[in-house]
């Protein structure tokens, strides 16, 4: 691997080390417009911008101890240790992005000229306008950056604005959390995010400035800088540092008021996705252009965004046609990931041995004997991180068809793990948090989703979809979503403690755990009494 200069790498490591040291404690994020003063006391990390304190200047990546007034020399974002600081009210990371939208979106029709779009932007004091269809669907976005480029290039300003607009929109639904939205913007390297409703119609536009100061800090430096890090040693270091960060962050999850653990696990999954993409890109460059369309799919805990620390790898390749190229691709990628520090998969579910031609998916499942449901689960929990998504969509359609034709066996298989409750609904003295707490909920939810063709990726989304289809009641939906949050927290906590089995007396949130397991038992009882 070739890469940046050693001085650049050392600077990045120094900045990220500062971030991780500060994150050991509870921190809040503060946004300061230019030339704004705020009184603070405690440890401050400059995430973005430049601040002045006691006649000294501090810029992005630097940290300092503060007691008194801090002035922003330019637009700045600060991470501040909460223990001693006086801070504005916290904005919870799970708050939906729609709450960040500051006003109605500024739009123009497709036949607008560049000149007219620029006039609208100046008149409305906005940095972008969205080009929309007649029925309100976003088609492109025209930003102040696009305008500057057009003027500098001598483009005729009477041309249609679509000629110079960004058509590859970065879009999220209005229910997406602020945390997820900021991660997506960071990974896509954009300043404007399109927010749509459930039907894909425009709700608004938010900028990174709109949301950055409202969210709890995560290692955004890793996400932002991974694309520029080309050294295997640096990727290996990232993997270790993200694991260390995750272990520290997990300690804050065990209070009832803590944010949903999916925000933590999604951030970790996004980072691991990006590391894997870098490795796949490198192998593709080594092997040459692939002969046919393909996609690399992550599954298991990474597939459903439950990954906390990387304990194994579950992934596979789907191809349009068979070719030795994909065997070499899978083998070389896995070798590089193992070299970076990723552990082996104990079940052998990795892309060096799993390459599925899409036109043979049904044949492969039907010939797998008593492992057919395991293979269907593997595919159904898959999520594309590289390549052609439509190949996985076709594979999931096949899985749905087979599952719907064998629903009794698929559902029965999903109920094999029972919640650890005694006859009188007391929690067993010892239990395994993943196999006997989380799995008894996630497995039947997955089975039902597979039978019904529900393609949502996360367990809470699948639970909501089941309620939408009247498979479960709204009351049970609420209980199961709350149960999942508690069980995922406890599973993460157990991993952070290196515990494969828990004694009930040692478990935090014991009352919440009991309620969660009872909700799971309600689901099992319903499915055994009234099969779908």
XYZ file of C-alpha atoms in Angstrom:
532
model
C 0.000 0.000 0.000
C 1.193 3.474 -0.786
C 0.092 6.379 1.323
C 0.328 9.792 2.780
C 3.540 11.237 4.163
C 4.685 9.987 7.546
C 4.194 13.480 8.995
C 0.551 13.508 7.807
C -0.020 10.113 9.382
C 1.595 11.183 12.653
C -0.598 14.303 12.729
C -3.736 12.267 12.121
C -2.783 9.789 14.874
C -2.105 12.678 17.274
C -5.508 14.231 16.577
C -7.364 10.952 16.893
C -5.515 10.075 20.129
C -6.641 13.412 21.576
C -10.214 12.640 20.589
C -10.166 9.188 22.210
C -8.614 10.503 25.420
C -11.355 13.066 25.774
C -14.076 10.536 24.976
C -13.188 8.526 28.079
C -15.385 10.991 29.930
C -18.875 12.261 29.230
C -18.692 15.043 26.670
C -21.009 17.444 24.923
C -20.677 19.148 21.584
C -20.963 22.906 21.118
C -21.280 24.883 17.897
C -19.896 28.440 17.789
C -20.479 30.863 14.916
C -17.503 33.117 14.048
C -16.483 35.694 16.686
C -18.652 34.159 19.416
C -17.590 34.048 23.062
C -18.639 31.377 25.572
C -17.529 30.762 29.146
C -16.352 27.183 29.799
C -14.510 25.248 32.449
C -12.868 21.885 31.805
C -11.169 19.949 29.018
C -11.976 21.207 25.508
C -11.191 19.492 22.207
C -11.363 21.574 19.014
C -13.134 19.307 16.540
C -13.356 21.984 13.838
C -12.280 25.603 13.427
C -10.024 27.928 15.445
C -10.589 29.331 18.941
C -8.748 31.892 21.029
C -8.103 31.435 24.752
C -5.785 33.605 26.873
C -4.229 35.199 23.767
C -3.332 31.748 22.340
C -4.951 30.121 19.317
C -6.038 26.475 19.080
C -7.148 24.737 15.892
C -8.704 21.440 14.775
C -7.209 18.452 16.575
C -5.861 20.365 19.583
C -7.139 20.140 23.149
C -6.714 22.410 26.158
C -7.818 23.032 29.734
C -10.143 26.027 29.931
C -11.462 28.192 32.728
C -13.028 31.370 31.380
C -13.989 32.867 28.061
C -13.290 31.165 24.724
C -13.720 33.084 21.441
C -14.231 31.402 18.065
C -12.083 32.988 15.346
C -14.143 31.150 12.725
C -17.029 28.702 12.678
C -16.017 26.100 15.274
C -17.226 22.883 16.859
C -15.975 22.002 20.341
C -16.166 18.793 22.359
C -16.290 19.648 26.045
C -15.879 17.526 29.171
C -19.252 17.817 30.928
C -18.011 17.336 34.482
C -17.093 20.963 35.079
C -18.540 22.776 32.108
C -21.661 24.927 31.921
C -23.325 23.749 28.726
C -26.486 24.319 26.697
C -29.206 21.623 26.923
C -28.159 18.316 25.374
C -29.645 17.186 22.070
C -30.177 13.431 22.069
C -28.489 11.505 19.277
C -31.593 9.463 18.505
C -33.629 12.601 17.711
C -34.867 12.298 14.116
C -33.182 14.411 11.466
C -36.526 16.006 10.586
C -36.275 17.959 13.858
C -33.072 19.594 12.613
C -34.669 21.041 9.464
C -34.790 24.804 9.968
C -37.451 25.734 7.419
C -39.194 24.825 4.212
C -36.810 23.632 1.487
C -35.949 26.106 -1.235
C -36.694 24.495 -4.584
C -36.691 25.323 -8.280
C -38.218 23.439 -11.242
C -36.155 21.574 -13.824
C -36.390 24.350 -16.419
C -34.701 26.974 -14.182
C -31.548 28.693 -15.439
C -28.308 28.915 -13.476
C -28.779 32.688 -13.204
C -32.311 32.359 -11.809
C -31.244 29.651 -9.321
C -28.425 31.907 -8.085
C -30.900 34.782 -7.702
C -33.217 32.568 -5.619
C -30.325 31.495 -3.382
C -29.289 35.122 -2.789
C -32.873 36.212 -2.170
C -33.559 33.422 0.318
C -30.065 33.533 1.915
C -29.446 29.815 1.442
C -26.406 27.881 0.247
C -28.360 25.516 -1.997
C -31.568 24.968 -3.932
C -33.087 21.591 -4.726
C -34.265 20.866 -8.250
C -37.545 18.971 -7.974
C -39.968 17.234 -10.298
C -43.540 18.436 -10.719
C -44.734 16.033 -8.012
C -42.154 17.044 -5.414
C -39.410 14.448 -5.819
C -35.794 15.729 -5.533
C -33.778 15.323 -8.749
C -30.575 17.261 -8.063
C -29.085 19.909 -5.795
C -27.413 23.175 -6.834
C -25.012 24.529 -4.214
C -22.883 27.623 -3.837
C -19.893 25.418 -4.711
C -21.549 24.451 -8.012
C -22.200 28.140 -8.711
C -18.583 29.150 -8.087
C -17.348 26.378 -10.371
C -19.757 27.416 -13.115
C -18.638 31.058 -12.967
C -14.953 30.121 -12.846
C -15.373 27.819 -15.859
C -17.141 30.474 -17.901
C -20.378 28.494 -18.199
C -23.271 30.409 -19.793
C -25.461 31.334 -16.816
C -28.562 31.127 -18.998
C -28.121 27.359 -19.315
C -30.367 25.070 -17.295
C -29.238 24.709 -13.702
C -29.351 20.903 -14.045
C -26.272 21.209 -16.334
C -24.028 22.036 -13.361
C -25.982 20.522 -10.467
C -25.057 17.523 -8.334
C -27.308 14.653 -9.395
C -25.876 11.996 -7.079
C -27.931 13.063 -4.075
C -27.176 11.902 -0.555
C -30.620 11.164 0.858
C -32.035 10.059 4.217
C -35.587 9.530 5.398
C -37.038 11.967 7.920
C -36.988 9.328 10.694
C -33.209 8.842 10.415
C -31.378 9.837 13.600
C -29.126 12.893 13.687
C -26.181 10.614 14.410
C -26.782 8.420 11.356
C -27.296 11.488 9.163
C -24.001 13.051 10.215
C -22.154 9.765 9.674
C -23.619 9.497 6.171
C -22.595 13.056 5.318
C -19.082 12.456 6.620
C -18.682 9.236 4.649
C -20.073 10.817 1.451
C -18.010 14.007 1.890
C -20.973 16.323 1.286
C -22.172 19.491 3.015
C -25.876 19.169 2.154
C -28.175 16.282 3.005
C -31.562 15.737 1.360
C -34.316 14.667 3.769
C -37.358 12.887 2.307
C -40.564 11.426 3.666
C -41.524 7.763 3.501
C -42.651 8.170 -0.111
C -39.414 9.819 -1.220
C -40.772 13.371 -1.445
C -38.643 16.286 -0.293
C -39.013 17.383 3.333
C -35.972 19.614 3.633
C -32.226 20.118 3.411
C -29.804 20.108 6.327
C -26.127 20.995 6.388
C -23.385 19.521 8.495
C -23.362 22.759 10.461
C -27.067 22.256 11.248
C -26.520 18.928 12.952
C -22.866 18.599 13.943
C -23.159 20.540 17.189
C -26.350 18.720 18.251
C -25.016 15.177 18.389
C -23.038 13.182 20.916
C -19.467 12.708 19.734
C -18.301 9.598 17.925
C -14.924 9.058 16.214
C -15.859 10.986 13.079
C -12.177 11.473 12.327
C -11.932 7.783 11.569
C -14.818 7.850 9.111
C -13.607 11.035 7.455
C -9.948 10.087 7.164
C -10.127 6.379 6.365
C -10.311 7.065 2.629
C -7.015 8.932 2.793
C -5.152 6.327 4.851
C -3.383 3.847 2.564
C -1.008 2.139 4.976
C -1.921 -1.334 6.245
C -0.363 -0.405 9.578
C -2.667 2.599 9.860
C -5.760 0.548 8.997
C -4.693 -1.929 11.662
C -4.300 0.891 14.137
C -7.757 2.225 13.256
C -9.278 -1.160 13.939
C -7.666 -1.310 17.381
C -8.615 2.262 18.251
C -12.228 1.808 17.203
C -12.438 -1.299 19.405
C -10.941 0.659 22.313
C -13.398 3.511 21.714
C -16.313 1.079 21.585
C -15.319 -0.481 24.904
C -15.210 2.935 26.550
C -18.473 4.058 24.995
C -20.224 0.864 26.117
C -19.875 1.880 29.755
C -22.372 4.719 29.226
C -25.051 2.401 27.827
C -26.103 0.764 31.061
C -28.203 3.590 32.468
C -31.914 3.608 31.567
C -31.505 7.128 30.119
C -28.704 6.146 27.724
C -29.259 6.516 23.963
C -30.330 3.488 21.941
C -27.360 1.109 21.555
C -27.945 0.892 17.796
C -26.357 4.342 17.523
C -23.126 2.888 18.885
C -23.250 -0.343 16.879
C -24.183 1.450 13.649
C -21.201 3.784 13.998
C -18.911 0.781 14.479
C -20.495 -1.067 11.554
C -20.054 1.974 9.290
C -16.370 2.183 10.167
C -15.806 -1.541 9.598
C -17.709 -1.292 6.306
C -15.326 1.447 5.188
C -12.206 -0.498 6.196
C -13.484 -3.498 4.227
C -14.221 -1.305 1.181
C -10.647 -0.016 1.201
C -9.330 -3.587 1.224
C -11.741 -4.724 -1.522
C -10.757 -1.741 -3.668
C -7.107 -2.643 -3.295
C -7.686 -6.281 -4.276
C -9.832 -5.284 -7.270
C -7.022 -2.985 -8.429
C -4.567 -5.874 -8.080
C -6.733 -8.401 -9.941
C -7.981 -6.040 -12.628
C -11.495 -5.126 -13.693
C -14.071 -7.784 -12.685
C -15.465 -9.740 -15.647
C -19.094 -9.489 -14.500
C -21.229 -7.549 -11.986
C -20.862 -8.698 -8.382
C -21.425 -7.514 -4.844
C -19.751 -8.103 -1.496
C -22.240 -8.649 1.307
C -21.768 -8.493 5.073
C -24.159 -10.490 7.221
C -24.600 -11.671 10.805
C -24.205 -8.953 13.426
C -22.535 -6.575 10.951
C -25.357 -7.094 8.480
C -28.067 -6.004 10.941
C -25.904 -3.264 12.527
C -25.397 -5.079 15.834
C -21.613 -5.246 15.627
C -19.957 -3.964 18.787
C -16.432 -5.334 18.591
C -15.253 -7.495 15.729
C -15.399 -11.039 17.113
C -15.730 -12.800 13.760
C -16.486 -12.168 10.102
C -19.626 -13.151 8.194
C -19.616 -12.167 4.540
C -20.085 -13.544 1.041
C -20.026 -12.618 -2.636
C -22.939 -12.725 -5.089
C -22.024 -12.799 -8.772
C -23.923 -12.420 -12.012
C -21.934 -15.330 -13.486
C -19.380 -17.833 -12.227
C -15.713 -16.999 -12.700
C -12.443 -17.886 -10.940
C -11.899 -14.136 -10.489
C -14.371 -14.064 -7.573
C -12.713 -16.972 -5.767
C -9.412 -15.085 -5.978
C -11.123 -11.866 -4.893
C -12.674 -13.471 -1.819
C -9.484 -15.293 -0.826
C -7.268 -12.220 -1.189
C -9.672 -9.927 0.685
C -9.982 -12.354 3.603
C -6.192 -12.751 3.776
C -5.755 -8.983 4.009
C -8.510 -8.612 6.610
C -6.936 -11.345 8.754
C -3.606 -9.551 8.427
C -5.248 -6.347 9.676
C -6.443 -8.145 12.801
C -9.932 -9.317 11.892
C -10.664 -12.695 13.520
C -11.580 -15.799 11.553
C -15.204 -16.892 11.277
C -15.694 -20.060 13.327
C -18.485 -21.210 11.001
C -16.535 -20.539 7.815
C -19.089 -18.037 6.503
C -16.636 -15.832 4.646
C -16.251 -14.729 1.050
C -13.198 -16.913 0.393
C -15.518 -19.942 0.483
C -18.929 -18.399 -0.214
C -19.513 -17.103 -3.728
C -23.086 -17.468 -4.986
C -24.040 -17.035 -8.656
C -27.369 -15.242 -8.405
C -29.086 -17.539 -10.908
C -28.216 -20.578 -8.747
C -29.427 -19.283 -5.366
C -32.524 -21.518 -5.277
C -30.495 -24.563 -6.360
C -27.811 -23.879 -3.732
C -30.380 -23.526 -0.937
C -32.338 -26.616 -1.924
C -29.163 -28.729 -2.147
C -27.854 -27.648 1.263
C -29.950 -30.215 3.160
C -30.653 -29.461 6.810
C -28.514 -26.307 6.565
C -30.938 -24.631 4.159
C -32.518 -22.379 6.783
C -29.076 -21.330 8.050
C -28.111 -20.350 4.502
C -31.390 -18.482 4.012
C -30.804 -16.569 7.271
C -27.289 -15.705 6.113
C -28.533 -14.246 2.832
C -31.566 -12.510 4.330
C -29.486 -10.657 6.949
C -27.047 -9.570 4.230
C -26.209 -5.956 3.459
C -24.244 -4.808 0.394
C -21.095 -2.827 1.161
C -19.526 -3.046 -2.298
C -20.841 -3.559 -5.802
C -24.261 -4.137 -7.331
C -27.058 -4.104 -4.751
C -29.626 -5.497 -7.176
C -27.888 -8.900 -7.060
C -28.600 -9.199 -3.329
C -32.158 -7.987 -3.894
C -32.697 -10.845 -6.357
C -31.194 -13.349 -3.918
C -33.481 -12.117 -1.130
C -36.483 -12.491 -3.427
C -35.565 -16.161 -3.877
C -35.125 -16.600 -0.110
C -38.523 -15.005 0.516
C -40.175 -17.331 -2.002
C -38.638 -20.471 -0.456
C -39.376 -19.285 3.106
C -43.017 -18.536 2.302
C -43.390 -22.043 0.866
C -41.809 -23.610 3.975
C -43.106 -21.236 6.616
C -43.845 -23.853 9.286
C -40.296 -25.225 9.291
C -38.689 -21.766 9.025
C -40.734 -20.486 11.947
C -40.195 -23.619 14.048
C -36.430 -23.330 13.519
C -36.517 -19.709 14.725
C -38.168 -20.682 18.017
C -35.479 -23.162 19.061
C -33.831 -20.602 21.376
C -36.088 -19.766 24.325
C -35.809 -16.802 26.712
C -34.158 -17.866 30.016
C -37.288 -17.779 32.159
C -38.460 -20.388 34.653
C -42.011 -21.699 34.970
C -42.972 -18.679 37.065
C -41.324 -16.185 34.682
C -38.263 -15.706 36.860
C -34.904 -15.215 35.177
C -32.698 -18.290 35.277
C -29.658 -17.970 37.527
C -27.222 -18.036 34.586
C -27.757 -17.455 30.871
C -25.918 -16.624 27.656
C -26.803 -13.056 26.631
C -26.650 -13.540 22.868
C -27.978 -17.078 22.419
C -30.578 -17.006 25.206
C -31.620 -13.342 25.364
C -31.030 -11.548 22.057
C -31.456 -14.513 19.682
C -34.892 -15.558 21.026
C -36.132 -12.137 19.879
C -34.152 -11.525 16.688
C -34.569 -15.025 15.218
C -38.398 -15.158 15.077
C -38.518 -11.525 13.928
C -36.133 -12.428 11.098
C -38.113 -15.571 10.231
C -41.386 -13.639 10.034
C -39.738 -10.933 7.926
C -38.266 -13.543 5.598
C -41.627 -15.285 5.162
C -43.442 -12.002 4.495
C -40.740 -10.394 2.345
C -39.957 -7.538 4.758
C -36.571 -6.189 3.648
C -35.787 -3.794 6.530
C -32.223 -4.211 7.791
C -32.473 -3.635 11.542
C -34.530 -5.594 14.081
C -36.527 -2.537 15.308
C -37.470 -1.699 11.710
C -38.578 -5.287 11.130
C -40.671 -5.262 14.316
C -42.398 -2.062 13.177
C -43.062 -3.583 9.738
C -44.648 -6.648 11.366
C -47.003 -4.376 13.286
C -47.813 -2.466 10.081
C -48.940 -5.776 8.576
C -50.963 -6.692 11.677
C -48.821 -9.755 12.384
C -48.307 -8.402 15.899
C -50.306 -5.813 17.815
C -49.110 -2.251 18.327
C -48.886 -2.981 22.041
C -46.588 -5.946 21.420
C -44.565 -3.875 18.947
C -43.784 -1.306 21.655
C -42.825 -4.031 24.123
C -40.582 -5.815 21.633
C -38.806 -2.631 20.539
C -38.135 -1.759 24.182
C -37.038 -5.344 24.818
C -34.608 -5.257 21.926
C -32.985 -2.073 23.241
C -32.451 -3.623 26.683
C -31.227 -6.973 25.364
C -28.792 -5.345 22.930
C -27.423 -3.155 25.733
C -26.862 -6.200 27.931
C -25.287 -8.152 25.078
C -22.875 -5.262 24.425
C -22.100 -4.961 28.137
C -21.372 -8.695 28.360
C -18.977 -8.492 25.409
C -17.226 -5.511 26.973
C -16.714 -7.642 30.093
C -15.570 -10.675 28.039
C -18.407 -12.717 29.514
C -19.985 -15.496 27.463
C -22.385 -16.313 30.297
C -23.970 -13.996 32.860
C -25.101 -14.505 36.425
C -28.407 -12.741 36.875
C -27.240 -11.123 40.121
C -24.427 -9.344 38.241
C -26.560 -7.955 35.412
C -27.263 -4.215 35.275
C -30.852 -3.223 34.394
C -32.180 -6.390 36.017
C -35.800 -5.188 36.207
C -35.667 -4.027 32.593
C -34.183 -7.398 31.622
C -37.070 -9.256 33.241
C -39.630 -7.135 31.379
C -37.726 -7.625 28.123
C -37.615 -11.404 28.445
C -41.297 -11.535 29.272
C -42.048 -9.573 26.091
C -40.017 -12.098 24.097
C -41.959 -14.932 25.751
C -45.204 -13.246 24.657
C -43.965 -13.338 21.062
C -43.037 -17.033 21.318
C -46.376 -17.898 22.910
C -48.248 -16.072 20.158
C -46.345 -17.763 17.332
C -46.736 -21.218 18.887
C -50.447 -20.601 19.409
C -51.166 -18.773 16.146
C -48.577 -19.677 13.453
C -48.363 -17.198 10.590
